[in-house]
Short mmCIF file of C-alpha atoms in Angstrom, two decimals:
data_model
loop_
_atom_site.label_atom_id
_atom_site.label_comp_id
_atom_site.label_asym_id
_atom_site.label_seq_id
_atom_site.Cartn_x
_atom_site.Cartn_y
_atom_site.Cartn_z
CA MET T 1 0.00 0.00 0.00
CA SER T 2 1.43 3.40 -0.96
CA LYS T 3 1.67 6.26 1.50
CA ASP T 4 -0.93 8.24 -0.41
CA GLN T 5 -3.42 5.41 -0.19
CA THR T 6 -2.82 5.11 3.54
CA ALA T 7 -3.43 8.81 4.01
CA GLU T 8 -6.58 8.71 1.94
CA GLN T 9 -7.94 5.62 3.65
CA GLY T 10 -7.07 7.13 6.98
CA GLN T 11 -9.89 9.64 6.72
CA GLU T 12 -12.82 7.30 6.97
CA THR T 13 -14.15 4.99 9.65
CA VAL T 14 -14.39 1.36 8.59
CA THR T 15 -16.80 -0.80 10.58
CA ALA T 16 -17.43 -4.53 10.95
CA GLY T 17 -20.00 -6.95 12.31
CA PHE T 18 -19.06 -10.49 13.43
CA LEU T 19 -21.49 -13.40 13.26
CA VAL T 20 -20.58 -16.51 15.25
CA ILE T 21 -22.58 -19.51 14.05
CA GLY T 22 -23.00 -22.61 16.17
CA ASP T 23 -25.23 -24.41 18.67
CA GLU T 24 -22.14 -25.44 20.63
CA ILE T 25 -21.37 -21.85 21.66
CA LEU T 26 -24.98 -21.24 22.77
CA SER T 27 -25.12 -24.47 24.79
CA GLY T 28 -21.89 -23.52 26.54
CA ARG T 29 -20.20 -26.74 25.43
CA THR T 30 -17.60 -24.84 23.43
CA LYS T 31 -16.22 -21.59 24.85
CA ASP T 32 -15.79 -19.07 22.06
CA LYS T 33 -12.23 -17.95 21.40
CA ASN T 34 -12.86 -16.14 18.13
CA ILE T 35 -14.65 -12.98 19.34
CA GLY T 36 -11.72 -11.71 21.40
CA TYR T 37 -9.20 -12.65 18.71
CA LEU T 38 -11.10 -10.97 15.86
CA ALA T 39 -11.83 -7.89 17.99
CA GLU T 40 -8.16 -7.35 18.75
CA TYR T 41 -7.13 -8.14 15.17
CA LEU T 42 -9.54 -5.62 13.63
CA THR T 43 -8.65 -2.90 16.14
CA GLU T 44 -5.01 -3.42 15.22
CA LEU T 45 -5.91 -3.03 11.51
CA GLY T 46 -7.92 0.15 12.09
CA ILE T 47 -11.36 -1.43 11.64
CA ASP T 48 -14.02 -0.84 14.32
CA LEU T 49 -15.84 -3.99 15.38
CA ALA T 50 -19.29 -2.54 16.04
CA GLU T 51 -21.40 -5.60 16.85
CA VAL T 52 -21.19 -9.34 17.46
CA ARG T 53 -24.02 -11.83 17.22
CA VAL T 54 -24.06 -15.52 18.08
CA VAL T 55 -26.83 -17.57 16.41
CA PRO T 56 -27.60 -21.30 16.24
CA ASP T 57 -27.20 -23.63 13.24
CA VAL T 58 -30.64 -22.68 11.94
CA GLU T 59 -30.91 -21.43 8.36
CA GLU T 60 -33.43 -18.63 8.83
CA ARG T 61 -31.52 -17.26 11.83
CA ILE T 62 -28.26 -17.14 9.85
CA VAL T 63 -29.95 -15.56 6.82
CA GLU T 64 -31.62 -12.89 8.93
CA ALA T 65 -28.48 -11.99 10.88
CA VAL T 66 -26.21 -11.86 7.79
CA ASN T 67 -28.63 -9.65 5.89
CA ASP T 68 -29.04 -7.33 8.85
CA LEU T 69 -25.30 -7.04 9.55
CA ARG T 70 -24.17 -6.63 5.94
CA ALA T 71 -26.54 -3.69 5.49
CA ARG T 72 -25.19 -2.00 8.63
CA TYR T 73 -21.41 -2.38 8.44
CA THR T 74 -18.56 -2.02 5.95
CA TYR T 75 -17.59 -5.66 6.47
CA VAL T 76 -19.14 -8.77 7.96
CA PHE T 77 -17.13 -11.76 9.18
CA THR T 78 -18.66 -15.11 10.06
CA SER T 79 -17.15 -18.12 11.81
CA GLY T 80 -18.43 -21.68 11.98
CA GLY T 81 -20.55 -24.12 10.01
CA ILE T 82 -18.48 -24.68 6.86
CA GLY T 83 -17.23 -28.20 7.60
CA PRO T 84 -18.24 -31.54 6.05
CA THR T 85 -21.08 -32.63 8.35
CA HIS T 86 -24.88 -32.34 8.19
CA ASP T 87 -24.94 -29.53 10.76
CA ASP T 88 -22.64 -27.36 8.63
CA ILE T 89 -25.19 -25.20 6.83
CA THR T 90 -23.48 -21.82 6.66
CA ALA T 91 -22.56 -21.83 2.94
CA ASP T 92 -26.11 -22.66 1.88
CA ALA T 93 -27.55 -20.08 4.27
CA ILE T 94 -25.23 -17.37 2.91
CA ALA T 95 -26.27 -18.22 -0.68
CA LYS T 96 -29.88 -17.89 0.41
CA ALA T 97 -29.18 -14.55 2.12
CA PHE T 98 -27.68 -13.21 -1.12
CA GLY T 99 -30.35 -14.87 -3.31
CA VAL T 100 -27.75 -16.69 -5.42
CA ASP T 101 -27.22 -20.32 -6.43
CA ILE T 102 -24.73 -22.59 -4.74
CA ASP T 103 -22.87 -25.55 -6.23
CA PHE T 104 -19.59 -27.47 -6.12
CA ASP T 105 -16.97 -24.90 -7.06
CA PRO T 106 -14.33 -26.13 -9.54
CA ARG T 107 -11.61 -23.99 -7.91
CA ALA T 108 -12.37 -25.45 -4.47
CA VAL T 109 -12.64 -28.99 -5.88
CA ALA T 110 -9.20 -28.57 -7.48
CA ILE T 111 -7.69 -27.48 -4.15
CA LEU T 112 -9.05 -30.51 -2.29
CA LYS T 113 -8.18 -32.95 -5.13
CA ASN T 114 -4.64 -31.69 -4.94
CA PHE T 115 -4.56 -32.04 -1.13
CA TYR T 116 -6.16 -35.41 -0.43
CA PRO T 117 -4.57 -38.72 -1.52
CA GLU T 118 -6.32 -40.56 -4.38
CA GLY T 119 -9.72 -41.87 -3.24
CA GLN T 120 -9.83 -39.75 -0.04
CA LEU T 121 -11.96 -36.92 -1.44
CA THR T 122 -15.16 -38.40 -0.04
CA GLU T 123 -18.68 -37.11 -0.57
CA ALA T 124 -18.55 -35.47 2.87
CA ARG T 125 -15.33 -33.62 2.04
CA LEU T 126 -16.73 -32.57 -1.32
CA LYS T 127 -19.51 -30.82 0.60
CA MET T 128 -16.85 -28.31 1.66
CA THR T 129 -16.49 -27.20 -1.96
CA ARG T 130 -20.06 -25.88 -2.11
CA ILE T 131 -19.55 -22.15 -2.65
CA PRO T 132 -22.20 -19.53 -3.51
CA GLU T 133 -22.18 -18.20 -7.08
CA GLY T 134 -19.99 -15.14 -7.52
CA ALA T 135 -17.95 -15.67 -4.35
CA ASP T 136 -14.15 -15.46 -4.13
CA LEU T 137 -12.32 -18.17 -2.21
CA ILE T 138 -10.43 -17.47 1.01
CA GLU T 139 -7.27 -19.51 1.41
CA ASN T 140 -7.05 -21.98 4.28
CA ALA T 141 -3.39 -22.61 5.03
CA VAL T 142 -4.21 -25.11 7.79
CA SER T 143 -6.58 -27.72 6.34
CA LYS T 144 -7.09 -26.46 2.76
CA ALA T 145 -10.93 -26.42 2.51
CA PRO T 146 -11.43 -22.74 1.65
CA GLY T 147 -13.65 -20.06 3.11
CA PHE T 148 -15.22 -17.49 0.80
CA ARG T 149 -16.06 -13.84 0.37
CA ILE T 150 -19.31 -12.69 -1.24
CA GLY T 151 -20.20 -9.00 -1.31
CA ASN T 152 -18.89 -7.57 1.96
CA VAL T 153 -19.27 -10.88 3.84
CA HIS T 154 -16.27 -13.07 4.73
CA VAL T 155 -17.15 -16.65 5.64
CA MET T 156 -14.57 -18.42 7.80
CA ALA T 157 -14.19 -21.68 9.69
CA GLY T 158 -14.98 -21.91 13.42
CA ILE T 159 -11.85 -23.79 14.55
CA PRO T 160 -9.68 -20.96 15.94
CA SER T 161 -6.43 -21.95 14.21
CA ILE T 162 -8.19 -22.11 10.83
CA MET T 163 -10.13 -18.88 11.38
CA GLN T 164 -6.90 -17.12 12.27
CA ALA T 165 -5.16 -18.39 9.13
CA MET T 166 -8.11 -17.27 6.99
CA LEU T 167 -8.06 -13.85 8.62
CA ASP T 168 -4.40 -13.49 7.66
CA ALA T 169 -5.39 -14.31 4.07
CA ILE T 170 -8.20 -11.74 4.13
CA ALA T 171 -6.40 -8.86 5.88
CA PRO T 172 -4.45 -7.49 2.87
CA THR T 173 -7.75 -7.15 0.91
CA LEU T 174 -9.49 -4.97 3.51
CA ARG T 175 -9.84 -1.20 3.46
CA THR T 176 -8.80 0.16 6.81
CA GLY T 177 -9.56 3.38 8.58
CA ARG T 178 -7.47 5.67 10.72
CA LYS T 179 -6.26 3.50 13.54
CA MET T 180 -7.77 3.87 16.98
CA LEU T 181 -4.96 4.51 19.48
CA SER T 182 -5.27 3.68 23.14
CA ARG T 183 -3.44 4.20 26.41
CA THR T 184 -4.23 2.61 29.74
CA VAL T 185 -3.89 4.19 33.17
CA ASN T 186 -3.90 1.75 36.07
CA ALA T 187 -5.70 2.91 39.21
CA ASP T 188 -5.47 0.89 42.42
CA LEU T 189 -8.86 2.18 43.45
CA PRO T 190 -12.49 1.21 43.02
CA GLU T 191 -13.79 3.12 40.01
CA SER T 192 -16.29 5.12 42.04
CA ARG T 193 -13.33 7.04 43.59
CA ILE T 194 -12.41 8.55 40.22
CA ALA T 195 -15.78 8.53 38.46
CA GLY T 196 -16.45 12.24 38.93
CA ALA T 197 -13.02 13.28 37.64
CA LEU T 198 -13.29 10.94 34.64
CA LYS T 199 -16.65 12.39 33.68
CA ASP T 200 -15.19 15.93 33.76
CA ILE T 201 -12.19 14.86 31.67
CA GLN T 202 -14.48 13.10 29.19
CA ASP T 203 -16.67 16.22 28.87
CA ALA T 204 -13.61 18.39 28.29
CA HIS T 205 -12.11 16.14 25.59
CA PRO T 206 -14.40 15.49 22.64
CA GLY T 207 -12.72 13.15 20.14
CA VAL T 208 -11.49 11.00 23.00
CA MET T 209 -13.31 8.02 24.53
CA ILE T 210 -12.60 7.25 28.15
CA GLY T 211 -13.58 3.80 29.40
CA SER T 212 -13.40 2.71 33.00
CA TYR T 213 -12.98 -1.03 33.59
CA PRO T 214 -13.21 -2.22 37.15
CA ARG T 215 -11.95 -5.63 38.13
CA SER T 216 -11.47 -7.48 41.35
CA ILE T 217 -8.12 -9.08 42.09
CA ASP T 218 -8.11 -11.25 45.22
CA GLY T 219 -11.09 -9.26 46.49
CA ARG T 220 -9.41 -5.86 45.96
CA PHE T 221 -11.05 -3.56 43.44
CA ASN T 222 -8.81 -2.08 40.79
CA THR T 223 -9.69 0.06 37.80
CA GLN T 224 -8.15 0.20 34.35
CA VAL T 225 -8.89 3.50 32.65
CA VAL T 226 -8.58 3.19 28.90
CA VAL T 227 -8.29 6.38 26.86
CA ARG T 228 -8.88 6.03 23.11
CA SER T 229 -8.62 8.44 20.20
CA ARG T 230 -7.61 8.47 16.56
CA ASP T 231 -5.64 11.66 17.30
CA GLU T 232 -2.31 11.16 19.05
CA GLU T 233 -2.08 14.67 20.48
CA LEU T 234 -5.60 14.63 21.89
CA LEU T 235 -4.85 11.20 23.33
CA THR T 236 -1.71 12.38 25.09
CA ARG T 237 -3.50 15.37 26.61
CA ALA T 238 -6.48 13.36 27.90
CA THR T 239 -4.27 10.55 29.23
CA GLY T 240 -2.23 13.11 31.17
CA ALA T 241 -5.39 14.49 32.74
CA VAL T 242 -6.51 10.98 33.74
CA ALA T 243 -3.12 10.14 35.27
CA ASP T 244 -3.21 13.36 37.32
CA ALA T 245 -6.74 12.61 38.53
CA VAL T 246 -5.79 9.08 39.57
CA ALA T 247 -2.69 10.34 41.43
CA ALA T 248 -4.81 12.92 43.28
CA ALA T 249 -7.39 10.29 44.25
CA VAL T 250 -4.72 7.87 45.53
CA LYS T 251 -3.15 10.70 47.59
CA SER T 252 -6.51 11.54 49.21
CA GLU T 253 -7.21 7.89 50.16
CA MET O 1 -40.28 -26.43 43.75
CA SER O 2 -42.72 -29.34 44.01
CA LYS O 3 -42.53 -32.37 41.73
CA ASP O 4 -45.82 -31.41 40.09
CA GLN O 5 -44.49 -27.99 39.19
CA THR O 6 -41.36 -29.51 37.68
CA ALA O 7 -43.43 -31.87 35.57
CA GLU O 8 -45.70 -29.05 34.44
CA GLN O 9 -42.85 -26.70 33.64
CA GLY O 10 -41.06 -29.53 31.88
CA GLN O 11 -43.47 -29.41 28.95
CA GLU O 12 -42.47 -26.08 27.47
CA THR O 13 -39.32 -24.71 25.93
CA VAL O 14 -37.96 -21.64 27.69
CA THR O 15 -35.63 -19.42 25.64
CA ALA O 16 -33.20 -16.62 26.40
CA GLY O 17 -31.22 -13.89 24.67
CA PHE O 18 -28.01 -12.45 26.15
CA LEU O 19 -26.87 -8.88 25.53
CA VAL O 20 -23.26 -8.06 26.37
CA ILE O 21 -22.76 -4.30 26.63
CA GLY O 22 -19.33 -2.73 26.38
CA ASP O 23 -16.81 -1.06 24.08
CA GLU O 24 -14.02 -3.02 25.78
CA ILE O 25 -15.30 -6.35 24.44
CA LEU O 26 -15.60 -5.00 20.89
CA SER O 27 -12.11 -3.45 20.95
CA GLY O 28 -10.66 -6.76 22.13
CA ARG O 29 -9.18 -5.16 25.23
CA THR O 30 -11.30 -7.30 27.54
CA LYS O 31 -11.91 -10.92 26.60
CA ASP O 32 -15.49 -11.85 27.42
CA LYS O 33 -15.92 -14.56 30.04
CA ASN O 34 -19.64 -14.16 30.58
CA ILE O 35 -21.05 -15.70 27.38
CA GLY O 36 -19.63 -19.17 28.03
CA TYR O 37 -20.56 -19.03 31.71
CA LEU O 38 -24.16 -17.94 31.11
CA ALA O 39 -24.59 -20.43 28.26
CA GLU O 40 -23.55 -23.35 30.43
CA TYR O 41 -25.57 -22.07 33.41
CA LEU O 42 -28.80 -21.72 31.42
CA THR O 43 -28.37 -25.12 29.73
CA GLU O 44 -27.98 -26.65 33.18
CA LEU O 45 -31.23 -24.93 34.29
CA GLY O 46 -33.17 -26.12 31.24
CA ILE O 47 -33.28 -22.74 29.46
CA ASP O 48 -32.17 -22.55 25.81
CA LEU O 49 -29.83 -19.65 25.08
CA ALA O 50 -30.96 -18.80 21.55
CA GLU O 51 -28.91 -15.70 20.72
CA VAL O 52 -26.12 -13.49 21.99
CA ARG O 53 -25.36 -9.93 20.93
CA VAL O 54 -22.48 -7.68 21.85
CA VAL O 55 -23.07 -3.94 21.42
CA PRO O 56 -21.06 -0.83 22.35
CA ASP O 57 -21.84 1.68 25.14
CA VAL O 58 -24.14 3.65 22.83
CA GLU O 59 -27.67 4.31 24.03
CA GLU O 60 -29.58 3.75 20.79
CA ARG O 61 -27.73 0.48 20.13
CA ILE O 62 -28.62 -0.84 23.60
CA VAL O 63 -32.26 0.27 23.31
CA GLU O 64 -32.66 -1.35 19.89
CA ALA O 65 -31.05 -4.65 20.92
CA VAL O 66 -32.98 -4.94 24.20
CA ASN O 67 -36.30 -4.25 22.52
CA ASP O 68 -35.57 -6.74 19.76
CA LEU O 69 -34.41 -9.51 22.13
CA ARG O 70 -37.17 -9.09 24.72
CA ALA O 71 -39.82 -9.49 22.03
CA ARG O 72 -38.19 -12.70 20.77
CA TYR O 73 -37.29 -14.68 23.88
CA THR O 74 -38.78 -15.73 27.20
CA TYR O 75 -35.95 -14.01 29.06
CA VAL O 76 -33.22 -11.49 28.31
CA PHE O 77 -30.05 -11.13 30.34
CA THR O 78 -27.65 -8.22 30.00
CA SER O 79 -24.15 -7.73 31.39
CA GLY O 80 -22.12 -4.56 31.69
CA GLY O 81 -22.57 -0.83 32.06
CA ILE O 82 -24.16 -0.52 35.50
CA GLY O 83 -21.17 0.86 37.40
CA PRO O 84 -20.53 4.38 38.74
CA THR O 85 -18.71 5.99 35.80
CA HIS O 86 -19.84 8.20 32.90
CA ASP O 87 -19.61 5.29 30.42
CA ASP O 88 -22.08 3.20 32.44
CA ILE O 89 -25.31 4.00 30.62
CA THR O 90 -27.16 0.68 30.70
CA ALA O 91 -29.77 1.53 33.36
CA ASP O 92 -30.82 4.70 31.54
CA ALA O 93 -30.91 2.89 28.20
CA ILE O 94 -33.11 0.13 29.64
CA ALA O 95 -35.53 2.72 31.06
CA LYS O 96 -35.69 4.30 27.61
CA ALA O 97 -36.27 0.90 25.96
CA PHE O 98 -39.24 0.31 28.28
CA GLY O 99 -40.46 3.92 28.06
CA VAL O 100 -40.39 4.40 31.84
CA ASP O 101 -38.81 6.96 34.16
CA ILE O 102 -35.60 6.34 36.04
CA ASP O 103 -34.52 7.79 39.37
CA PHE O 104 -32.56 7.08 42.53
CA ASP O 105 -34.29 4.06 44.05
CA PRO O 106 -34.84 4.23 47.83
CA ARG O 107 -34.33 0.46 48.21
CA ALA O 108 -30.99 0.62 46.39
CA VAL O 109 -29.94 3.76 48.29
CA ALA O 110 -30.68 1.96 51.57
CA ILE O 111 -28.50 -1.00 50.55
CA LEU O 112 -25.52 1.22 49.70
CA LYS O 113 -25.99 3.45 52.78
CA ASN O 114 -25.84 0.34 54.90
CA PHE O 115 -22.73 -0.93 53.09
CA TYR O 116 -20.47 2.11 52.80
CA PRO O 117 -18.92 3.81 55.84
CA GLU O 118 -20.32 7.25 56.71
CA GLY O 119 -19.38 9.79 54.04
CA GLN O 120 -18.29 7.18 51.48
CA LEU O 121 -21.55 7.09 49.52
CA THR O 122 -20.26 9.54 46.91
CA GLU O 123 -22.21 11.02 44.02
CA ALA O 124 -20.60 8.49 41.69
CA ARG O 125 -21.67 5.56 43.84
CA LEU O 126 -25.17 6.99 44.16
CA LYS O 127 -25.38 6.76 40.36
CA MET O 128 -25.54 2.98 40.86
CA THR O 129 -28.89 3.39 42.62
CA ARG O 130 -30.60 4.73 39.48
CA ILE O 131 -33.18 2.06 38.71
CA PRO O 132 -36.01 2.20 36.14
CA GLU O 133 -39.52 2.64 37.52
CA GLY O 134 -41.27 -0.65 38.24
CA ALA O 135 -38.10 -2.75 38.33
CA ASP O 136 -37.25 -5.32 41.02
CA LEU O 137 -33.75 -5.30 42.46
CA ILE O 138 -31.32 -8.18 41.91
CA GLU O 139 -29.09 -8.87 44.88
CA ASN O 140 -25.34 -8.40 44.49
CA ALA O 141 -23.61 -10.51 47.12
CA VAL O 142 -20.15 -9.34 46.02
CA SER O 143 -20.16 -5.54 45.98
CA LYS O 144 -23.76 -4.73 46.99
CA ALA O 145 -24.77 -2.28 44.18
CA PRO O 146 -27.81 -4.17 42.83
CA GLY O 147 -28.82 -5.24 39.35
CA PHE O 148 -32.49 -5.14 38.40
CA ARG O 149 -35.25 -6.98 36.59
CA ILE O 150 -37.85 -5.18 34.51
CA GLY O 151 -40.36 -7.14 32.47
CA ASN O 152 -38.48 -10.17 31.18
CA VAL O 153 -35.11 -8.38 31.18
CA HIS O 154 -32.45 -9.05 33.83
CA VAL O 155 -29.74 -6.39 34.07
CA MET O 156 -26.47 -7.58 35.57
CA ALA O 157 -22.94 -6.29 36.13
CA GLY O 158 -20.15 -7.08 33.68
CA ILE O 159 -17.47 -8.14 36.16
CA PRO O 160 -17.67 -11.96 35.99
CA SER O 161 -17.67 -12.60 39.75
CA ILE O 162 -20.53 -10.13 40.24
CA MET O 163 -22.51 -11.37 37.24
CA GLN O 164 -22.23 -14.90 38.55
CA ALA O 165 -23.46 -13.90 42.00
CA MET O 166 -26.40 -12.02 40.45
CA LEU O 167 -27.26 -15.04 38.32
CA ASP O 168 -27.42 -17.18 41.47
CA ALA O 169 -29.85 -14.64 42.92
CA ILE O 170 -32.00 -14.70 39.76
CA ALA O 171 -32.05 -18.45 39.12
CA PRO O 172 -34.75 -19.43 41.63
CA THR O 173 -37.16 -16.92 40.05
CA LEU O 174 -36.89 -18.34 36.51
CA ARG O 175 -39.30 -20.69 34.83
CA THR O 176 -37.36 -23.56 33.34
CA GLY O 177 -38.16 -26.02 30.59
CA ARG O 178 -37.50 -29.69 30.20
CA LYS O 179 -33.76 -30.02 30.46
CA MET O 180 -31.71 -30.66 27.36
CA LEU O 181 -29.61 -33.76 27.95
CA SER O 182 -26.38 -34.41 26.10
CA ARG O 183 -23.82 -37.16 25.58
CA THR O 184 -20.49 -36.87 23.84
CA VAL O 185 -18.80 -39.50 21.68
CA ASN O 186 -15.09 -38.92 21.08
CA ALA O 187 -13.81 -39.83 17.62
CA ASP O 188 -10.09 -39.83 16.88
CA LEU O 189 -10.83 -39.03 13.25
CA PRO O 190 -11.34 -35.96 11.11
CA GLU O 191 -15.09 -35.31 10.98
CA SER O 192 -15.31 -35.95 7.25
CA ARG O 193 -14.69 -39.69 7.94
CA ILE O 194 -17.97 -39.99 9.85
CA ALA O 195 -20.01 -37.22 8.21
CA GLY O 196 -22.09 -39.57 6.02
CA ALA O 197 -22.97 -41.87 8.91
CA LEU O 198 -23.86 -38.94 11.19
CA LYS O 199 -26.21 -37.51 8.59
CA ASP O 200 -28.01 -40.88 8.30
CA ILE O 201 -28.28 -41.18 12.08
CA GLN O 202 -29.57 -37.60 12.33
CA ASP O 203 -32.20 -38.27 9.64
CA ALA O 204 -33.32 -41.45 11.44
CA HIS O 205 -33.66 -39.77 14.86
CA PRO O 206 -36.00 -36.78 14.93
CA GLY O 207 -36.10 -35.22 18.42
CA VAL O 208 -32.34 -35.60 18.66
CA MET O 209 -29.74 -33.02 17.60
CA ILE O 210 -26.36 -34.31 16.53
CA GLY O 211 -23.52 -31.82 16.45
CA SER O 212 -20.06 -32.56 15.12
CA TYR O 213 -17.22 -30.48 16.57
CA PRO O 214 -13.84 -30.88 14.98
CA ARG O 215 -10.71 -29.69 16.71
CA SER O 216 -7.05 -29.97 16.08
CA ILE O 217 -4.75 -31.21 18.83
CA ASP O 218 -1.04 -30.94 18.01
CA GLY O 219 -1.94 -30.96 14.33
CA ARG O 220 -4.07 -34.14 14.58
CA PHE O 221 -7.76 -33.73 13.81
CA ASN O 222 -10.21 -35.11 16.34
CA THR O 223 -14.00 -34.87 16.43
CA GLN O 224 -16.36 -34.58 19.35
CA VAL O 225 -19.83 -35.75 18.43
CA VAL O 226 -22.42 -34.28 20.76
CA VAL O 227 -25.87 -35.86 20.83
CA ARG O 228 -28.63 -33.81 22.47
CA SER O 229 -32.26 -34.52 23.29
CA ARG O 230 -34.83 -33.77 25.96
CA ASP O 231 -35.81 -37.47 25.85
CA GLU O 232 -33.44 -39.85 27.66
CA GLU O 233 -34.48 -42.97 25.73
CA LEU O 234 -34.13 -41.30 22.33
CA LEU O 235 -30.76 -39.95 23.45
CA THR O 236 -29.48 -43.38 24.47
CA ARG O 237 -30.54 -44.91 21.17
CA ALA O 238 -28.99 -42.20 18.98
CA THR O 239 -25.78 -42.12 21.04
CA GLY O 240 -25.43 -45.90 20.60
CA ALA O 241 -25.78 -45.52 16.84
CA VAL O 242 -23.11 -42.79 16.81
CA ALA O 243 -20.70 -44.88 18.91
CA ASP O 244 -21.17 -47.83 16.53
CA ALA O 245 -20.53 -45.63 13.49
CA VAL O 246 -17.38 -44.18 15.03
CA ALA O 247 -16.07 -47.65 15.93
CA ALA O 248 -16.72 -48.84 12.36
CA ALA O 249 -14.93 -45.83 10.88
CA VAL O 250 -11.90 -46.30 13.16
CA LYS O 251 -11.75 -50.01 12.19
CA SER O 252 -11.77 -49.17 8.45
CA GLU O 253 -8.95 -46.58 8.79
#
C-alpha cells in the first residue's frame, strides 16, 4: 500500500460486524475464542468492530443476521458451520441470504483434489467445496478447505487456528480506517473514587473516549482507565489528565 | 419447587437472549468470560440460550437490541454498564427501551448506605442506585450495588464474579423447561470420515440433535460428536448408533 493510499484511507471509519454460528457456543459446550481474537485483530488493523451476534445452526436465523449485519457495516465476518457434516449449513444459508445459487466450485474442488490422496476426497469432504455463485475463495493454510467472500461478507471456519489463518489471508484485501490509538492508566482504586473526575475529563475532551474497567483481584477492586482516540495529540492530553486525577485520588485515600 | 411444578414446567421450551454491553469487548481489550458461563448455566437450568449480541456503550444500540431480544425470547439477560462511571449508561438505556422513568431508588440507596462507611456514599456511587420505575432489584452478594429486573429483562454487572453472583440470585425466580440432555462421543478421526454416517443417524432420529465439533490437537484432527435430546431414551438410542458408526470408521482406517 502506498503512503498516499494510507493517508486517503485514513480519513474514513471502517466498521465490521461479526457473526458466530454454532449451537455449541450457545449451549456452553464450546467456549468461544474467536470474538476476542477478531476484535483485537480488527482494532489493530484500524477497523471498528461494532457488533457481534451468536446464532444457532438454523438457516433462517443465519440468513436474517447476515442480511441485517451486511446492510449495517462495511464488512461482515462469520465463523463456523463450513465443515463436512450435516450440521454445517453456513454456505447454503449465505447463498440464500444473497439470493444466489450454490454448487460445487471447480476452484475449491481442485484445491481438495490436490490435497487429499487418491480416493480420499469423499462425498462429505466434497460438501466443503459448495460455494455460492460469484464468491471469491479465502485460502485456508491449515486444512485447505477454503472459506469465501461474497459482497462484503467473509465466511470463515470456526476452529480458531483455521479462522486465524483465513483472517491473515483476508487482511491485505481490507480497506482500513485511521487506527484507533489507546493508552491505559492503572488505578489501584475502586472506580467510584475517580468517576467524577473521569466524567469531567471526558466532557472536556471530545474526540477521546474514556472507558473505565473495574476488576477485582483477590477481592481488591482495581480500575483500568482506557483512553482512546484516533488523534495522538488529543490522546496524550487526555491521558495526562486521567493520570493526574488518579494520582490525586490515591493521595486523598 | 414441588414435583408437580417440575413436571408441568417440563413441557415447554424456555428461551433466552443475552446482551453483552461494552466497548471493551468490541475493541478486544477485555476478553469476554460471561457468554460461556451464562450459556452453560442456562443449559444446566433447562433454558435454551438462543442468541447473543455484543453492542457498544451507545444508548440507541442498547435500546434497539434490548427491545428486539425481549420481544423474541422468554428471558433477556444483560451484562455490563451498571457501574458508577460516565460510560455506564445501561440503566438509563433500559428505562428508555421500556419507556419508563428512572430515578434514585430508595431500596438501592438503603443498601448502599448500609454498606459504605459514613461519608463514602459519593455522588458516583449513588449513580448505581438509578433504577427504572417498576423494576425489582437483583441482589449483588459481592459488591452490593444491585442489578435489576424489569419485564423479562435481567440487568447484571459485567465483572464476571458479580454477574455470577447475580445469576445465582436470579435463578430461583426463573421458569425452566425440560432439560436438554447431552452425551459426547469422542472420535479420533477428522469429521469428514464420519459425516455420512452422522447424517443418516440424524435423519433417522427426529427429536435428537447431533452436532459434530472438529478440533485440532497438536496438528491431529479429532472430532467430538455431541448428541442432544430432551428425551433420555431417544438420546441413548442415537448415542449408541453414533458410537457404533465411530467404531466402524476407526476399524476401516
